[in-house]
Amino acid sequence: MTANDPNQTFPVPAWFLEQVAPRIREMVELQVMLGVFRLLQGSSKFDRPISETRLLQDSVLLEALRLEGAVRPPEDAILRGIELSVARESLLRFTVSSEDEGATGWLLLATPDNRVTLEKYRTGALEPPVAHENATTGTVERTRPGVFQLYEQNIGLVTPIIADRLVEALELYPQSWIEDAIAAAVSYNRRNWRYIQRILETWATEGRSNETNKRHQPGSGEFDPEKHLTGEYAAIFRRRRRE
């Protein structure tokens, strides 16, 4: 059967329909997950890894996301869908290093069995997937969404509650906003999610004044906290400084 066959079907596990799909806000996340299930046809346990490259080159997904008048290419939308799915832990994302090909990104459905499989890849107990038959492999590393890593490096541990908040933020705001809000929290030594969320909410309701409250100023590599004392969310900073 072809991708355009109206009689073609593919399985979608009950846990996704019952626990994940009702919580999805962005269509691209749902489209990416359905694309993964479609590519896993024939894998009854959904245990086959899929390379990110294969997903990015999937003709059905590309056609669905190639919107008329869109500024960004459909590949960017697929990457965003992957990022959201990994953040929600619907997908496990990992890289396999190869001496001849560098690091290749792979995806697994986040089932209990696949979590065990990924750990076996990481420890060398199981041969990891490779992009080409003769490729040699090195280390295997699980990768998390960029904002998760940034939060852990600068704020603290990503607990299940914080993970949910970060997923919600990724759905509501550009990733660059979250990164900038984390930088602002670090600059003011207010290393907590509540403070980051206040900044994001203020930007969303009042705007960012032609990006004057972005982390980097033209020609500057540092976040400048003093400029926010008179900026559009100065009230937040003044209040937090007194706390």
Tab-separated table of C-alpha atoms in Angstrom:
chain	number	residue	atom	x	y	z
A	1	MET	CA	0.000	0.000	0.000
A	2	THR	CA	1.128	3.548	-0.664
A	3	ALA	CA	1.024	6.543	1.648
A	4	ASN	CA	-1.995	7.835	-0.313
A	5	ASP	CA	-3.983	4.599	-0.019
A	6	PRO	CA	-7.241	5.506	1.781
A	7	ASN	CA	-7.445	1.965	3.180
A	8	GLN	CA	-4.019	2.059	4.787
A	9	THR	CA	-3.982	1.832	8.569
A	10	PHE	CA	-1.308	1.755	11.249
A	11	PRO	CA	-1.530	1.055	14.986
A	12	VAL	CA	-1.402	3.750	17.654
A	13	PRO	CA	-0.924	2.495	21.233
A	14	ALA	CA	-3.645	3.073	23.788
A	15	TRP	CA	-1.300	4.852	26.230
A	16	PHE	CA	-0.690	7.572	23.674
A	17	LEU	CA	-4.379	8.072	22.877
A	18	GLU	CA	-5.430	8.060	26.524
A	19	GLN	CA	-2.550	9.778	28.342
A	20	VAL	CA	-0.676	11.930	25.842
A	21	ALA	CA	-2.894	13.037	22.957
A	22	PRO	CA	-5.472	14.846	25.154
A	23	ARG	CA	-2.680	17.037	26.596
A	24	ILE	CA	-1.154	18.084	23.271
A	25	ARG	CA	-1.771	21.733	22.342
A	26	GLU	CA	0.334	22.167	19.203
A	27	MET	CA	-0.725	20.328	16.070
A	28	VAL	CA	2.884	19.807	14.979
A	29	GLU	CA	3.586	17.675	18.050
A	30	LEU	CA	0.640	15.423	17.198
A	31	GLN	CA	1.698	15.282	13.535
A	32	VAL	CA	5.231	14.236	14.459
A	33	MET	CA	4.008	11.518	16.821
A	34	LEU	CA	1.605	10.145	14.227
A	35	GLY	CA	4.472	10.213	11.742
A	36	VAL	CA	6.557	8.121	14.139
A	37	PHE	CA	3.755	5.567	14.549
A	38	ARG	CA	3.351	5.378	10.780
A	39	LEU	CA	7.069	4.761	10.282
A	40	LEU	CA	6.926	2.036	12.929
A	41	GLN	CA	4.459	-0.048	10.932
A	42	GLY	CA	5.348	-3.704	11.298
A	43	SER	CA	6.990	-3.188	14.698
A	44	SER	CA	4.378	-4.771	16.964
A	45	LYS	CA	6.171	-3.684	20.147
A	46	PHE	CA	7.077	-0.223	18.813
A	47	ASP	CA	10.674	-1.062	19.685
A	48	ARG	CA	12.498	-0.011	16.518
A	49	PRO	CA	14.592	3.185	16.661
A	50	ILE	CA	14.007	5.812	13.977
A	51	SER	CA	16.710	8.211	12.884
A	52	GLU	CA	15.894	11.904	13.115
A	53	THR	CA	17.067	12.253	9.525
A	54	ARG	CA	14.430	9.804	8.355
A	55	LEU	CA	11.722	11.764	10.130
A	56	LEU	CA	13.020	15.064	8.726
A	57	GLN	CA	12.952	13.607	5.220
A	58	ASP	CA	9.538	11.948	5.515
A	59	SER	CA	7.558	13.047	2.463
A	60	VAL	CA	4.152	12.777	4.160
A	61	LEU	CA	5.187	14.994	7.081
A	62	LEU	CA	6.953	17.484	4.827
A	63	GLU	CA	3.902	17.823	2.615
A	64	ALA	CA	1.567	18.258	5.587
A	65	LEU	CA	3.763	20.988	7.076
A	66	ARG	CA	4.622	22.825	3.867
A	67	LEU	CA	2.133	25.654	4.360
A	68	GLU	CA	1.603	28.353	1.768
A	69	GLY	CA	3.159	31.642	2.839
A	70	ALA	CA	5.108	30.057	5.700
A	71	VAL	CA	8.422	31.777	6.413
A	72	ARG	CA	10.163	28.766	7.936
A	73	PRO	CA	10.764	25.448	6.138
A	74	PRO	CA	8.731	22.400	7.208
A	75	GLU	CA	11.886	20.796	8.624
A	76	ASP	CA	11.857	23.459	11.356
A	77	ALA	CA	8.317	22.464	12.287
A	78	ILE	CA	9.332	18.797	12.472
A	79	LEU	CA	12.221	19.699	14.779
A	80	ARG	CA	9.838	21.638	17.015
A	81	GLY	CA	7.471	18.666	17.109
A	82	ILE	CA	10.369	16.409	18.084
A	83	GLU	CA	11.457	18.842	20.800
A	84	LEU	CA	7.957	18.963	22.296
A	85	SER	CA	7.548	15.183	22.128
A	86	VAL	CA	10.908	14.630	23.824
A	87	ALA	CA	10.068	17.226	26.482
A	88	ARG	CA	6.769	15.462	27.178
A	89	GLU	CA	8.691	12.167	27.207
A	90	SER	CA	6.584	10.621	24.493
A	91	LEU	CA	9.882	10.082	22.669
A	92	LEU	CA	13.367	9.200	23.876
A	93	ARG	CA	16.101	11.029	21.992
A	94	PHE	CA	19.720	9.873	21.836
A	95	THR	CA	22.832	10.313	19.735
A	96	VAL	CA	25.162	7.621	18.475
A	97	SER	CA	28.700	8.739	17.751
A	98	SER	CA	30.468	7.326	14.725
A	99	GLU	CA	34.105	7.805	13.813
A	100	ASP	CA	33.241	8.206	10.151
A	101	GLU	CA	29.875	10.034	10.410
A	102	GLY	CA	29.961	12.003	13.660
A	103	ALA	CA	26.886	12.067	15.896
A	104	THR	CA	23.560	10.804	14.546
A	105	GLY	CA	20.263	11.521	16.282
A	106	TRP	CA	17.820	8.693	16.978
A	107	LEU	CA	14.337	8.413	18.472
A	108	LEU	CA	12.564	5.680	20.398
A	109	LEU	CA	9.026	5.613	21.710
A	110	ALA	CA	9.221	6.162	25.468
A	111	THR	CA	7.896	2.766	26.536
A	112	PRO	CA	9.310	0.979	29.610
A	113	ASP	CA	10.975	-1.622	27.383
A	114	ASN	CA	12.563	1.047	25.205
A	115	ARG	CA	13.948	2.838	28.278
A	116	VAL	CA	15.728	-0.403	29.147
A	117	THR	CA	16.932	-0.715	25.559
A	118	LEU	CA	18.360	2.807	25.602
A	119	GLU	CA	20.264	2.048	28.796
A	120	LYS	CA	21.688	-1.072	27.156
A	121	TYR	CA	22.790	1.033	24.186
A	122	ARG	CA	24.430	3.481	26.556
A	123	THR	CA	26.316	0.841	28.558
A	124	GLY	CA	27.350	-1.214	25.550
A	125	ALA	CA	25.228	-4.216	26.505
A	126	LEU	CA	23.379	-3.881	23.203
A	127	GLU	CA	24.683	-2.777	19.815
A	128	PRO	CA	23.186	0.644	19.014
A	129	PRO	CA	21.646	1.503	15.647
A	130	VAL	CA	23.792	2.979	12.895
A	131	ALA	CA	22.876	5.106	9.903
A	132	HIS	CA	24.799	2.883	7.495
A	133	GLU	CA	25.605	-0.800	7.643
A	134	ASN	CA	29.384	-0.410	7.852
A	135	ALA	CA	29.449	2.561	10.232
A	136	THR	CA	31.476	2.163	13.399
A	137	THR	CA	29.941	3.320	16.667
A	138	GLY	CA	31.335	4.936	19.777
A	139	THR	CA	29.432	6.507	22.645
A	140	VAL	CA	25.673	6.634	23.047
A	141	GLU	CA	24.206	9.603	24.912
A	142	ARG	CA	20.626	10.432	25.751
A	143	THR	CA	19.797	14.017	24.824
A	144	ARG	CA	17.178	16.204	26.444
A	145	PRO	CA	15.490	19.369	25.176
A	146	GLY	CA	17.778	22.398	25.180
A	147	VAL	CA	15.726	24.317	27.750
A	148	PHE	CA	15.846	21.330	30.114
A	149	GLN	CA	19.632	21.299	29.956
A	150	LEU	CA	19.790	25.076	30.334
A	151	TYR	CA	17.502	24.968	33.370
A	152	GLU	CA	19.552	22.246	35.059
A	153	GLN	CA	22.823	24.027	34.347
A	154	ASN	CA	21.640	27.375	35.719
A	155	ILE	CA	18.600	26.937	37.982
A	156	GLY	CA	18.349	23.450	39.453
A	157	LEU	CA	17.088	19.912	39.053
A	158	VAL	CA	14.287	19.355	36.546
A	159	THR	CA	11.727	17.567	38.707
A	160	PRO	CA	8.575	16.078	37.160
A	161	ILE	CA	6.652	19.238	38.141
A	162	ILE	CA	9.284	21.528	36.592
A	163	ALA	CA	9.346	19.325	33.499
A	164	ASP	CA	5.602	19.852	33.083
A	165	ARG	CA	6.061	23.621	33.469
A	166	LEU	CA	8.826	23.660	30.853
A	167	VAL	CA	6.694	21.673	28.428
A	168	GLU	CA	3.833	24.153	28.925
A	169	ALA	CA	6.243	27.037	28.358
A	170	LEU	CA	7.563	25.459	25.150
A	171	GLU	CA	3.982	25.244	23.910
A	172	LEU	CA	3.212	28.869	24.739
A	173	TYR	CA	6.432	30.792	24.041
A	174	PRO	CA	9.356	30.762	21.591
A	175	GLN	CA	12.263	28.755	22.923
A	176	SER	CA	14.488	31.845	22.746
A	177	TRP	CA	12.163	33.613	25.219
A	178	ILE	CA	12.569	30.801	27.744
A	179	GLU	CA	16.333	30.890	27.314
A	180	ASP	CA	16.357	34.664	27.816
A	181	ALA	CA	14.094	34.446	30.867
A	182	ILE	CA	16.417	31.884	32.444
A	183	ALA	CA	19.342	34.225	31.757
A	184	ALA	CA	17.465	37.076	33.442
A	185	ALA	CA	16.724	34.931	36.495
A	186	VAL	CA	20.393	33.994	36.768
A	187	SER	CA	21.495	37.628	36.433
A	188	TYR	CA	19.248	38.624	39.342
A	189	ASN	CA	20.113	35.492	41.297
A	190	ARG	CA	16.428	34.540	41.375
A	191	ARG	CA	16.929	30.938	40.425
A	192	ASN	CA	13.399	29.565	40.536
A	193	TRP	CA	10.684	28.729	38.065
A	194	ARG	CA	8.141	31.195	39.483
A	195	TYR	CA	10.392	34.116	38.641
A	196	ILE	CA	11.068	32.817	35.127
A	197	GLN	CA	7.349	32.371	34.565
A	198	ARG	CA	6.622	35.962	35.647
A	199	ILE	CA	9.062	37.258	33.056
A	200	LEU	CA	7.517	35.149	30.293
A	201	GLU	CA	3.986	36.220	31.224
A	202	THR	CA	5.028	39.875	31.215
A	203	TRP	CA	6.632	39.576	27.798
A	204	ALA	CA	3.507	37.847	26.494
A	205	THR	CA	1.089	40.501	27.787
A	206	GLU	CA	3.171	43.659	27.400
A	207	GLY	CA	5.537	42.816	24.563
A	208	ARG	CA	9.291	42.931	24.456
A	209	SER	CA	9.793	46.557	23.291
A	210	ASN	CA	11.593	45.741	20.068
A	211	GLU	CA	13.601	43.057	21.859
A	212	THR	CA	15.199	45.524	24.306
A	213	ASN	CA	14.833	42.980	27.056
A	214	LYS	CA	16.509	40.176	25.191
A	215	ARG	CA	19.474	38.496	26.785
A	216	HIS	CA	22.008	39.983	24.355
A	217	GLN	CA	22.323	43.576	23.300
A	218	PRO	CA	23.884	44.358	19.889
A	219	GLY	CA	27.601	43.972	20.249
A	220	SER	CA	27.348	42.644	23.794
A	221	GLY	CA	27.873	39.138	25.030
A	222	GLU	CA	26.433	39.741	28.494
A	223	PHE	CA	22.941	40.024	29.888
A	224	ASP	CA	22.587	43.461	31.467
A	225	PRO	CA	20.217	43.362	34.470
A	226	GLU	CA	20.341	47.116	35.122
A	227	LYS	CA	18.489	47.927	31.902
A	228	HIS	CA	15.415	46.170	33.300
A	229	LEU	CA	15.059	48.599	36.174
A	230	THR	CA	13.363	50.966	33.740
A	231	GLY	CA	12.176	48.403	31.207
A	232	GLU	CA	8.763	46.983	30.524
A	233	TYR	CA	8.900	44.478	33.353
A	234	ALA	CA	10.901	46.583	35.800
A	235	ALA	CA	8.207	46.176	38.453
A	236	ILE	CA	8.944	42.480	38.636
A	237	PHE	CA	12.658	43.047	39.124
A	238	ARG	CA	12.192	45.761	41.726
A	239	ARG	CA	9.744	43.649	43.682
A	240	ARG	CA	11.987	40.601	43.554
A	241	ARG	CA	15.031	42.609	44.618
A	242	ARG	CA	13.201	43.663	47.768
A	243	GLU	CA	12.196	40.081	48.595
